[in-house]
Coordinates of C-alpha atoms in Angstrom, one line a residue:
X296 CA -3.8 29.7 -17.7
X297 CA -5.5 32.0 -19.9
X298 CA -4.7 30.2 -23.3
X299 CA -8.0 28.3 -24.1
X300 CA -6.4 25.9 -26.0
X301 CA -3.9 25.0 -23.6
X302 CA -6.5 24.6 -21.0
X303 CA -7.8 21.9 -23.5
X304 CA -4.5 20.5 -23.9
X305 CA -4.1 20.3 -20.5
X306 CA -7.3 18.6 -20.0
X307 CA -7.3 16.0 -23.1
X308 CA -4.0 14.6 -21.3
X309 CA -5.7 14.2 -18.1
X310 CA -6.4 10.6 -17.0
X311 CA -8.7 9.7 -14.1
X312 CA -8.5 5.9 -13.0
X313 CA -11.8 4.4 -12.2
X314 CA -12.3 1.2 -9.5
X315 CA -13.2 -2.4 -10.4
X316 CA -15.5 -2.4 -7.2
X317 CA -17.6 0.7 -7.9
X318 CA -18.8 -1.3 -10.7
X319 CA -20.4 -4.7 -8.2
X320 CA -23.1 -4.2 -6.0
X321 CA -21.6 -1.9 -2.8
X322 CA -23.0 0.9 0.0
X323 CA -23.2 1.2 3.7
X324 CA -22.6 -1.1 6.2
X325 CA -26.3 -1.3 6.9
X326 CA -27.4 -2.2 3.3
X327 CA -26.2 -2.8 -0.2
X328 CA -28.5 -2.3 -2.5
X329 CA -28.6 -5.0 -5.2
X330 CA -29.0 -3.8 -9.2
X331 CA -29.4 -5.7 -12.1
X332 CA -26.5 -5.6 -15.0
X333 CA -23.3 -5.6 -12.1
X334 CA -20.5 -7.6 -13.4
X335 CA -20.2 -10.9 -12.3
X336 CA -16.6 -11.3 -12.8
X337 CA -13.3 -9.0 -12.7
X338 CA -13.4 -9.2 -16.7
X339 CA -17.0 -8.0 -16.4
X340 CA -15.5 -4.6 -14.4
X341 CA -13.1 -4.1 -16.7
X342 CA -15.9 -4.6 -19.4
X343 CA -17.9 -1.6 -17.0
X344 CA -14.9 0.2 -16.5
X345 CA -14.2 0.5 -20.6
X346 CA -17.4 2.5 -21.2
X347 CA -16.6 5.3 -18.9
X348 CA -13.6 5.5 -21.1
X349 CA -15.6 5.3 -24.3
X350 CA -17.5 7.9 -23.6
X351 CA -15.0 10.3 -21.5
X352 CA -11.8 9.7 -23.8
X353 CA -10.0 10.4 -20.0
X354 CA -10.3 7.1 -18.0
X355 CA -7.8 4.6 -19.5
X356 CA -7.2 2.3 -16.5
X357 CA -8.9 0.6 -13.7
X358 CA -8.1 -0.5 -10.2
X359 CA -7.9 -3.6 -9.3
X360 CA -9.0 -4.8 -5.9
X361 CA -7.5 -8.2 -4.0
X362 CA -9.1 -10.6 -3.1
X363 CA -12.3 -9.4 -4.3
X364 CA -11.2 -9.6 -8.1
X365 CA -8.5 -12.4 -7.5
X366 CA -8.2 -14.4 -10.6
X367 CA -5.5 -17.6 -11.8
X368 CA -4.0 -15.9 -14.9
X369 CA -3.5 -11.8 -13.9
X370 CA -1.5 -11.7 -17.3
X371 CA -4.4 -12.8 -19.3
X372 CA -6.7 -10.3 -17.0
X373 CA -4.1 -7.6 -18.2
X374 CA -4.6 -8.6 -21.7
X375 CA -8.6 -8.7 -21.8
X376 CA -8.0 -4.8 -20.4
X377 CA -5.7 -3.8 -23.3
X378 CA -8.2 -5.4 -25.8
X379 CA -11.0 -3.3 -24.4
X380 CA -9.1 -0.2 -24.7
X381 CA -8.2 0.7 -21.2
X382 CA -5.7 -1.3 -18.6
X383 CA -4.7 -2.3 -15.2
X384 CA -4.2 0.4 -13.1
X385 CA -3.5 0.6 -9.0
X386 CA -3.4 -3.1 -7.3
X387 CA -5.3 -2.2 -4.2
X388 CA -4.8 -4.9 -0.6
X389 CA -7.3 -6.1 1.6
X390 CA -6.3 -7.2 4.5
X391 CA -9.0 -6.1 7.1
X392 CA -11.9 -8.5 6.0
X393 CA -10.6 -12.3 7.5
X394 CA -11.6 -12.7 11.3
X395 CA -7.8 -13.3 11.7
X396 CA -7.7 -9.5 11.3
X397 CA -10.0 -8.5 14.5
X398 CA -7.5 -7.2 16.4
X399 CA -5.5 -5.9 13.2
X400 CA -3.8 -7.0 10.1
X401 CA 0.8 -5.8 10.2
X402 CA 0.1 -4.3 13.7
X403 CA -1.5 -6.9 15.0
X404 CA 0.0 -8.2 18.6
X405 CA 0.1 -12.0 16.9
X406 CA 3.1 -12.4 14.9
X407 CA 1.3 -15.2 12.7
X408 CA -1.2 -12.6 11.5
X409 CA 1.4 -10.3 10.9
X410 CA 3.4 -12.8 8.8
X411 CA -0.2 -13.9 6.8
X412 CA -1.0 -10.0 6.5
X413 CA 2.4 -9.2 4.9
X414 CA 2.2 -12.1 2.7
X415 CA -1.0 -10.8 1.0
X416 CA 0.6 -7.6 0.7
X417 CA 3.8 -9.5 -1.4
X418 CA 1.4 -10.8 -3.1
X419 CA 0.1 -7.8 -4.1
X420 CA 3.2 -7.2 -5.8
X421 CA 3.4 -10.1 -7.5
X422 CA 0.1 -9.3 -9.4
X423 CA 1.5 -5.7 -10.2
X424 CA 4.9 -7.6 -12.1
X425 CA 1.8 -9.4 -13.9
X426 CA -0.5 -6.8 -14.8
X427 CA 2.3 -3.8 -15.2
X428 CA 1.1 -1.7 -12.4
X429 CA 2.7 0.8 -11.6
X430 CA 1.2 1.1 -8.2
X431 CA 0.2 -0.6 -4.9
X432 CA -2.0 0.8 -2.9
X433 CA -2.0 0.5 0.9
X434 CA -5.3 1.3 3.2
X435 CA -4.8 -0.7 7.1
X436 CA -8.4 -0.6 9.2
X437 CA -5.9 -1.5 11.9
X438 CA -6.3 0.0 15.2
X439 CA -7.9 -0.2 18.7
X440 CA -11.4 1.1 20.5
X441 CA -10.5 1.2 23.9
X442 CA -7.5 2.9 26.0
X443 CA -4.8 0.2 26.9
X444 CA -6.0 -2.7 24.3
X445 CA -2.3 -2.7 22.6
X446 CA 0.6 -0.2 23.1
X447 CA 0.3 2.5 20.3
X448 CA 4.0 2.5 20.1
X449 CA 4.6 -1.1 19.5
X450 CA 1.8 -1.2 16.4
X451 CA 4.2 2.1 15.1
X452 CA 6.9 -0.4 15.0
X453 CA 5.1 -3.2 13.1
X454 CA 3.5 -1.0 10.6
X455 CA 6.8 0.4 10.0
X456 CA 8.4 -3.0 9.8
X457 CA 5.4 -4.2 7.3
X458 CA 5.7 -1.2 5.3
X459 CA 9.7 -1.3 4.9
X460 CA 9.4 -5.1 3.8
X461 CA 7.0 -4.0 1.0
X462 CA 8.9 -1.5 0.4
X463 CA 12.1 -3.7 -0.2
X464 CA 9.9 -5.9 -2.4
X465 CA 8.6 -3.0 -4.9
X466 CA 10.5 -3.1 -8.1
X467 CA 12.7 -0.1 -9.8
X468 CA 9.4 0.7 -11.3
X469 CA 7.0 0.7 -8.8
X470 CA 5.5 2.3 -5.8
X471 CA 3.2 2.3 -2.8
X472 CA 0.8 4.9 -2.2
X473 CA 0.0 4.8 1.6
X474 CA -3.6 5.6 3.0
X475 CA -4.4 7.4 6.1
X476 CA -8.6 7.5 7.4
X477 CA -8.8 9.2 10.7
X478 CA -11.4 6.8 12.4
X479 CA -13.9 3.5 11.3
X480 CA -13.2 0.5 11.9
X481 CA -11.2 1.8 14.7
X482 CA -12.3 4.3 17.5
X483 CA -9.9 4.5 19.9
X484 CA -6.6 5.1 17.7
X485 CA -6.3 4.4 14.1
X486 CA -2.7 3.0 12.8
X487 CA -2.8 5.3 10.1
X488 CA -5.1 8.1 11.6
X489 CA -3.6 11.6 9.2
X490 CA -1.5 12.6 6.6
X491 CA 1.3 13.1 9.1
X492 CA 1.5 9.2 10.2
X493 CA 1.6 8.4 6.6
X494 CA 4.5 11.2 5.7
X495 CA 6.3 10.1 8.2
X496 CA 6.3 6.4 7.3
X497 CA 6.9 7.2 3.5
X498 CA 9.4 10.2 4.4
X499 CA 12.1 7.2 6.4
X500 CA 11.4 4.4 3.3
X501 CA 12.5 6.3 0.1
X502 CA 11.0 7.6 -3.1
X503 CA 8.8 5.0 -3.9
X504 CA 6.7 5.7 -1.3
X505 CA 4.5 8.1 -1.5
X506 CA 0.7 9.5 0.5
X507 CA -2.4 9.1 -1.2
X508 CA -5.2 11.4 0.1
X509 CA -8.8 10.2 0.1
X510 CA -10.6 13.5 0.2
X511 CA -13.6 11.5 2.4
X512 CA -11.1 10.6 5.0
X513 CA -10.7 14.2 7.1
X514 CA -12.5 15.5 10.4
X515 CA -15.0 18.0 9.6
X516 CA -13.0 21.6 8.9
X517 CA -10.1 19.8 7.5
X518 CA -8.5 21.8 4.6
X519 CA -7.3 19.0 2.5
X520 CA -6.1 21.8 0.3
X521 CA -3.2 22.3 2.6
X522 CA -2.7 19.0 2.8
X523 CA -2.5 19.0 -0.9
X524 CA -0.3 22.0 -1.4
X525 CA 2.1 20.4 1.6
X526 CA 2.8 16.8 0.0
X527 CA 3.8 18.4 -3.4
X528 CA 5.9 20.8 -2.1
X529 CA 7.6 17.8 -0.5
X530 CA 7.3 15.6 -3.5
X531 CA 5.0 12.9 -1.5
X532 CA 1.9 13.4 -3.1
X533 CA 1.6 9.9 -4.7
X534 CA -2.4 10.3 -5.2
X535 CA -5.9 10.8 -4.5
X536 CA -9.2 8.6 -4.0
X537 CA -12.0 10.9 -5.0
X538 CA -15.0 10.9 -3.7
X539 CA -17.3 13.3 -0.7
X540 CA -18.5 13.3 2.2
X541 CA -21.3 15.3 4.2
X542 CA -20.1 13.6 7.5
X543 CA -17.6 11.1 7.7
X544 CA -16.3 8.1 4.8
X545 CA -19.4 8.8 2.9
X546 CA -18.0 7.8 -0.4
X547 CA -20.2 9.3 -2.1
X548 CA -19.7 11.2 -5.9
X549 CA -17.1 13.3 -5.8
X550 CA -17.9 17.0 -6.1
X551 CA -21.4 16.4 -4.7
X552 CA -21.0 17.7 -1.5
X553 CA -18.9 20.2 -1.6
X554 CA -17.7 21.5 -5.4
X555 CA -15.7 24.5 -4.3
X556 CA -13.2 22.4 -2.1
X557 CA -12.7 19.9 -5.0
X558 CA -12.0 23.1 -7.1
X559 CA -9.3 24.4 -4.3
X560 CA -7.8 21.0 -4.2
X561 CA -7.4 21.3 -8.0
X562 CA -6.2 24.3 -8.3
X563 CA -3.2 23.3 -5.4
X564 CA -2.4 20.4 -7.8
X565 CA -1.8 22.9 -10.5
X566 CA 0.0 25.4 -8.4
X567 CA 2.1 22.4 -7.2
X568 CA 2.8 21.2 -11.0
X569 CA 0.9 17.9 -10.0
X570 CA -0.7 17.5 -13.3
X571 CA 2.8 17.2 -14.9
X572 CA 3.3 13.8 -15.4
X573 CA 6.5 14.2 -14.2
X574 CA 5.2 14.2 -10.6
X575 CA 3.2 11.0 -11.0
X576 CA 0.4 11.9 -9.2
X577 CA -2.7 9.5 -9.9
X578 CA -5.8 10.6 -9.8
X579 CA -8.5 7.8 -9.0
X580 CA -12.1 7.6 -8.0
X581 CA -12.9 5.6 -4.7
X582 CA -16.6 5.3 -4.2
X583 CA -19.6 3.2 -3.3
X584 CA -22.5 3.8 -5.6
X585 CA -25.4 2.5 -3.2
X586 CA -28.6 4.0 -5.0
X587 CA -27.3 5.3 -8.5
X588 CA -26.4 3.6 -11.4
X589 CA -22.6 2.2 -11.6
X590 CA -21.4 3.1 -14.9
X591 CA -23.3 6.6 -15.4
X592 CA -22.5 7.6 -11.3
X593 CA -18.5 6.8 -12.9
X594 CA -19.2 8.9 -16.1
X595 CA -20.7 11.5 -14.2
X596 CA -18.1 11.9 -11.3
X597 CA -15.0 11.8 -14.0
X598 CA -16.9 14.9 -15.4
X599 CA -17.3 16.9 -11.9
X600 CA -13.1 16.2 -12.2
X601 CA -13.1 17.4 -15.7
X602 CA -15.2 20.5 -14.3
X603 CA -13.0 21.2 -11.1
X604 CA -9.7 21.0 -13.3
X605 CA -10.9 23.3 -16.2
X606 CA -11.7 26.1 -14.0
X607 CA -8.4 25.5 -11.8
X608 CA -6.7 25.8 -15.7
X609 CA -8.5 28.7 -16.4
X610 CA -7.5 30.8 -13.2
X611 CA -6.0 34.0 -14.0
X612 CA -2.6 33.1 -12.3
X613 CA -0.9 36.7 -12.9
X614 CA -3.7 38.7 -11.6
X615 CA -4.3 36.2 -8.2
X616 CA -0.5 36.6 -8.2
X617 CA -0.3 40.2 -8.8
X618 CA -3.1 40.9 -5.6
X619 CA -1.3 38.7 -3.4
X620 CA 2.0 40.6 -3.3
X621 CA -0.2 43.4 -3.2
X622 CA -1.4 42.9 0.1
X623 CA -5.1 43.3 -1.7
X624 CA -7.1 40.6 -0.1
X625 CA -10.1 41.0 -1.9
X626 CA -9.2 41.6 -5.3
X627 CA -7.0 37.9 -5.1
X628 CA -10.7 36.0 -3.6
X629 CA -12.3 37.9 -6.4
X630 CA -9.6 35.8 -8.7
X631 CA -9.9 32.9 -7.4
X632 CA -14.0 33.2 -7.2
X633 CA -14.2 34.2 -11.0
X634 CA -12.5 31.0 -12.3
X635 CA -14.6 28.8 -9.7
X636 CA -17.5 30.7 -10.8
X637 CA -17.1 30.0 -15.0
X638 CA -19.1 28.1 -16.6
X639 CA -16.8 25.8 -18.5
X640 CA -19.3 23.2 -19.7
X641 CA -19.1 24.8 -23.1
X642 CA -15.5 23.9 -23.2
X643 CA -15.8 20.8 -22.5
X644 CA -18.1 19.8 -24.7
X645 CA -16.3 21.6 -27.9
X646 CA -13.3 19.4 -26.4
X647 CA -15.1 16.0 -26.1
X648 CA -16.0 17.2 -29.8
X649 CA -12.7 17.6 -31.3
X650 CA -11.8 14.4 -29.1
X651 CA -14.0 12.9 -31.5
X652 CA -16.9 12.6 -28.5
X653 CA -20.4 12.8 -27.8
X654 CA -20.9 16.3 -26.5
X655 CA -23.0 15.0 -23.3
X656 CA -20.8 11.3 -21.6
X657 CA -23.9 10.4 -19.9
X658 CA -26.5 11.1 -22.8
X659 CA -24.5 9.0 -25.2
X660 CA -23.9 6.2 -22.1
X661 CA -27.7 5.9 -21.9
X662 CA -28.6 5.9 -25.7
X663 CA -25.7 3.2 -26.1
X664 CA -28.2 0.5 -25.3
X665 CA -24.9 -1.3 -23.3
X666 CA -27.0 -0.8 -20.0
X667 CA -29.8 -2.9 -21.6
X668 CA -27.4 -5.6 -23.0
X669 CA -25.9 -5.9 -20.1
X670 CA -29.0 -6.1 -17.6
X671 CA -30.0 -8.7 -19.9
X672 CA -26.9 -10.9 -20.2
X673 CA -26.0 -10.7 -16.5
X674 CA -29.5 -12.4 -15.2
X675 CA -27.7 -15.4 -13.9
X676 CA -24.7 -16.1 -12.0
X677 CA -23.6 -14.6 -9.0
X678 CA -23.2 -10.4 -9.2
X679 CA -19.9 -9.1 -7.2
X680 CA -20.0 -6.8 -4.1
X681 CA -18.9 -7.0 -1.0
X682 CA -22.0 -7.4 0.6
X683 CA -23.7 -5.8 4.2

């Protein structure tokens, strides 16, 4: 796209869902790092969650995660979202935390798990008719660590007899968006180890459901590009949870690592037409900000999105195009370095401007004073997270 304001066009209709839990207290598994100002209660995120959309103008919903932001009235939660400006957005399941769920959650080899697992999951659904989600997100920890603990092909069968119940449940509207994380908890097998598992689940169910990739979930070398490029051709691309790794599930800010694959993986989503929202895909942030600020590590990680995605816009698609039939292997990297290589800061800012923006999300964040308000008016109660 070589049209400067259709690149802006393009990007002012971008939306980029941010998570209730990025806003509690969260990390590792060795430590979570308590800070002062995390909301107390699911209102509270949403109240967190608001100001990255304040000052972005491109992060109108928020997910939802249950139990951890389980409330009586999920109507009335809804409704506290609209007033703030943004709304519900994914209804993620938990299902890995109870100690029923040692051995697994839908694949467990106890039926009676299985049935409390899937009921969760229902009621997943439930909250989605309540809040007007249009999707459910699916992420299973189940699997084994040692060679003959369960047969792999039985826990095939129950995942695909958990999924297809979901599946039956979702209404015209709605959809799942399966998860796949190569290892952790598990070490042996994972359920839902690759892309491919989850294809091939969502492939025999139907249209509504769909593979969400979690760019932190890959062995080292993976190109989630292809992965990318693959599920739209396909029409399975349902999402992705943003975030980066250096090793494994770091979680940390996406971009951070590795800024050149996030722009390759961008640049597939507009080669695939994924940013039409035609194709639904849903672009979310999955994170654990251990050690920075919650609201400004949001802000800041919707902008490295905003980044990657302008320069994918702003790729000379003729010329890349041109070399590649060509045969002129050089000249089509040289292409595709030149757009990665732009500075397109400028343009962003003279966007968030006629958006009616601060210039700088982060600078205007910080000179808000909401940081300050909040640090003081959350000194008591209890402050979510999941703990470690």
């Amino acid at each position: 796209m070589n049209d400067t304001s259709a690149v802006k066009d393009a990007l002012r209709r971008q939306q980029i869902e941010t998570p209730s839990w990025a806003y509690g207290n969260s990390g590792t598994r060795f430590k979570v790092f308590a800070q002062p100002g995390v909301p107390r209660t699911p209102r509270e995120k949403i109240d967190d969650a608001a100001q990255v959309h304040r000052f972005t103008g491109v992060a109108p919903s928020v997910a939802i995660h249950i139990p951890w932001d389980r409330v009586d009235d999920y109507a009335a939660l809804a409704a506290h979202a609209k007033e703030r400006g943004v709304r519900i957005g994914a209804v993620n399941t938990n299902v890995f935390q109870d100690d029923d769920y040692m051995l697994g959650s839908v694949t467990n080899p106890d039926p009676a798990v299985r049935r409390k697992a899937l009921d969760q999951l229902l009621e997943a659904v439930d909250i989605m008719d309540a809040t007007g989600s249009r999707d459910l997100k699916l992420w299973f920890s189940d699997g084994t660590n040692y060679p003959g603990q369960d047969d792999i092909r039985d826990r095939q069968d129950r995942m695909a007899e958990a999924l297809a119940a979901v599946y039956e449940r979702l209404g015209d509207d709605q959809r799942f968006l399966l998860e796949y994380k190569l290892f952790e908890p598990a070490f042996y097998t994972t359920d839902l180890p690759d892309w491919g598992t989850s294809y091939a689940h969502c492939l025999k169910l139907g249209p509504k459901a769909q593979v969400v990739v979690d760019t932190g979930h890959h062995a080292p070398g993976t190109n989630i590009e292809f992965i990318v490029a693959f599920l739209l051709r396909e029409g399975k691309l349902g999402g992705f949870d943003f975030n980066s790794r250096f090793y494994a599930d770091d979680d940390l800010m996406v971009g951070a690592a590795d800024p050149f694959q996030l722009f390759r993986i961008m640049y597939e989503v507009m080669r695939g037409g994924g940013y039409d929202v035609e194709t639904g895909v849903a672009f979310m942030l999955d994170q654990c900000h251990n050690i920075e600020p919650k609201i400004q590590g949001q802000i800041r990680s919707v902008m490295n999105v905003q980044e990657a995605t302008a320069k994918a816009l702003l790729l000379d698609a003729d010329a890349l195009r041109s070399a590649q039939r060509s045969g002129d292997v050089l000249e089509a990297n040289a292409v595709f370095m030149d757009a990665y290589n732009t500075d397109v800061r400028p343009l962003l800012a003279e966007l968030r401007e006629e958006m009616g923006l601060h210039p700088d999300p982060v600078a205007a964040y910080k000179a808000s004073g909401y940081y300050e308000r909040i640090t003081e008016e959350r000194k008591d109660g209890q402050a979510a997270g999941w703990g470690a």
